[in-house]
Coordinates of C-alpha atoms in Angstrom, one line a residue:
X1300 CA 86.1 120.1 113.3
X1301 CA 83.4 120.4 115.6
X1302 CA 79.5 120.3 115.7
X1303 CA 76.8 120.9 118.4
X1304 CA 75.2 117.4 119.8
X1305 CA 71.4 117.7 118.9
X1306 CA 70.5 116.6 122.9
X1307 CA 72.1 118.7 124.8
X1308 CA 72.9 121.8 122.6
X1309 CA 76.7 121.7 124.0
X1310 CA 79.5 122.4 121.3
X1311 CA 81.1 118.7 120.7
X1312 CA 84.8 118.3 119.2
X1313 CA 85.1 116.0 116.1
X1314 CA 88.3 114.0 115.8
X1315 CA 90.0 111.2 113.4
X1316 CA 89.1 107.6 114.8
X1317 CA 92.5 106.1 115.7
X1318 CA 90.6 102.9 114.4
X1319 CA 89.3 103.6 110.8
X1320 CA 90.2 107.0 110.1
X1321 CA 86.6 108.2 109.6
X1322 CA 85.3 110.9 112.1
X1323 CA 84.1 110.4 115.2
X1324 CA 82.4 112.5 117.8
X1325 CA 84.3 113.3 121.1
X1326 CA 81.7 113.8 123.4
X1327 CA 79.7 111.8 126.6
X1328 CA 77.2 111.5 124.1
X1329 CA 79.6 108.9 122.1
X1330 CA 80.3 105.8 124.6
X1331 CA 83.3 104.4 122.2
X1332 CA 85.1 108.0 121.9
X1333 CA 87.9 108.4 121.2
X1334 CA 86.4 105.9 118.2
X1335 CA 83.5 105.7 116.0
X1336 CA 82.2 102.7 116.7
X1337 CA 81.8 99.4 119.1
X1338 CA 84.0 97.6 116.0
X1339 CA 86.8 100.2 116.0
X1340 CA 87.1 99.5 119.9
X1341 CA 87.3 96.2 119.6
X1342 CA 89.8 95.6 117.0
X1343 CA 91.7 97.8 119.0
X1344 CA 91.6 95.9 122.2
X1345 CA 92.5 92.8 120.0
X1346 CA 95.5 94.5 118.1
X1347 CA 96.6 95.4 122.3
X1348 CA 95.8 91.7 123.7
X1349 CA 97.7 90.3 120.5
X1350 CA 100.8 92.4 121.6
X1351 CA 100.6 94.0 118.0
X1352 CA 101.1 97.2 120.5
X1353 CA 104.1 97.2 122.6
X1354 CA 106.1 99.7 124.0
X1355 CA 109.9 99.6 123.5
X1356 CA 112.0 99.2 125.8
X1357 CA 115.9 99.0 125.7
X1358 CA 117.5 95.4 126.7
X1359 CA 119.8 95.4 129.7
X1360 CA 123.0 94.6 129.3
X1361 CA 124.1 91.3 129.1
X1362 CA 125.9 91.4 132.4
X1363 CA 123.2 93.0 134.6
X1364 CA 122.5 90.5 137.3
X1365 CA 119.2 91.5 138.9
X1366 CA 118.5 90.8 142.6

């Protein structure tokens, strides 16, 4: 999707909020891109600062002595 921000007449991409879902303008003219709101952003930030978020990563073995 895509629209044109009424301010500066520049073509702006519309994308899926990674927070809610809902759409969300990706453009300088939206200071919480890639979300839709101050609230998405921050329940975000909690869900990362909680460790809901984590990368895996593979356990060394048992027997790896580090130096």
């Amino acid at each position: 999707m895509s629209g044109t921000d009424p301010q500066t007449k520049v073509p702006v991409k519309i994308v899926s909020c990674p927070g809610c879902g809902g759409a969300s303008v990706y453009a300088a003219s939206n200071p919480y891109r890639p979300f839709c709101s101050e609230r998405c952003k921050q329940i975000d930030l909690g869900a990362w600062a909680s460790e809901q978020f984590a990368v895996p990563a593979a356990a060394p073995p048992e027997d790896f002595l580090p130096e």
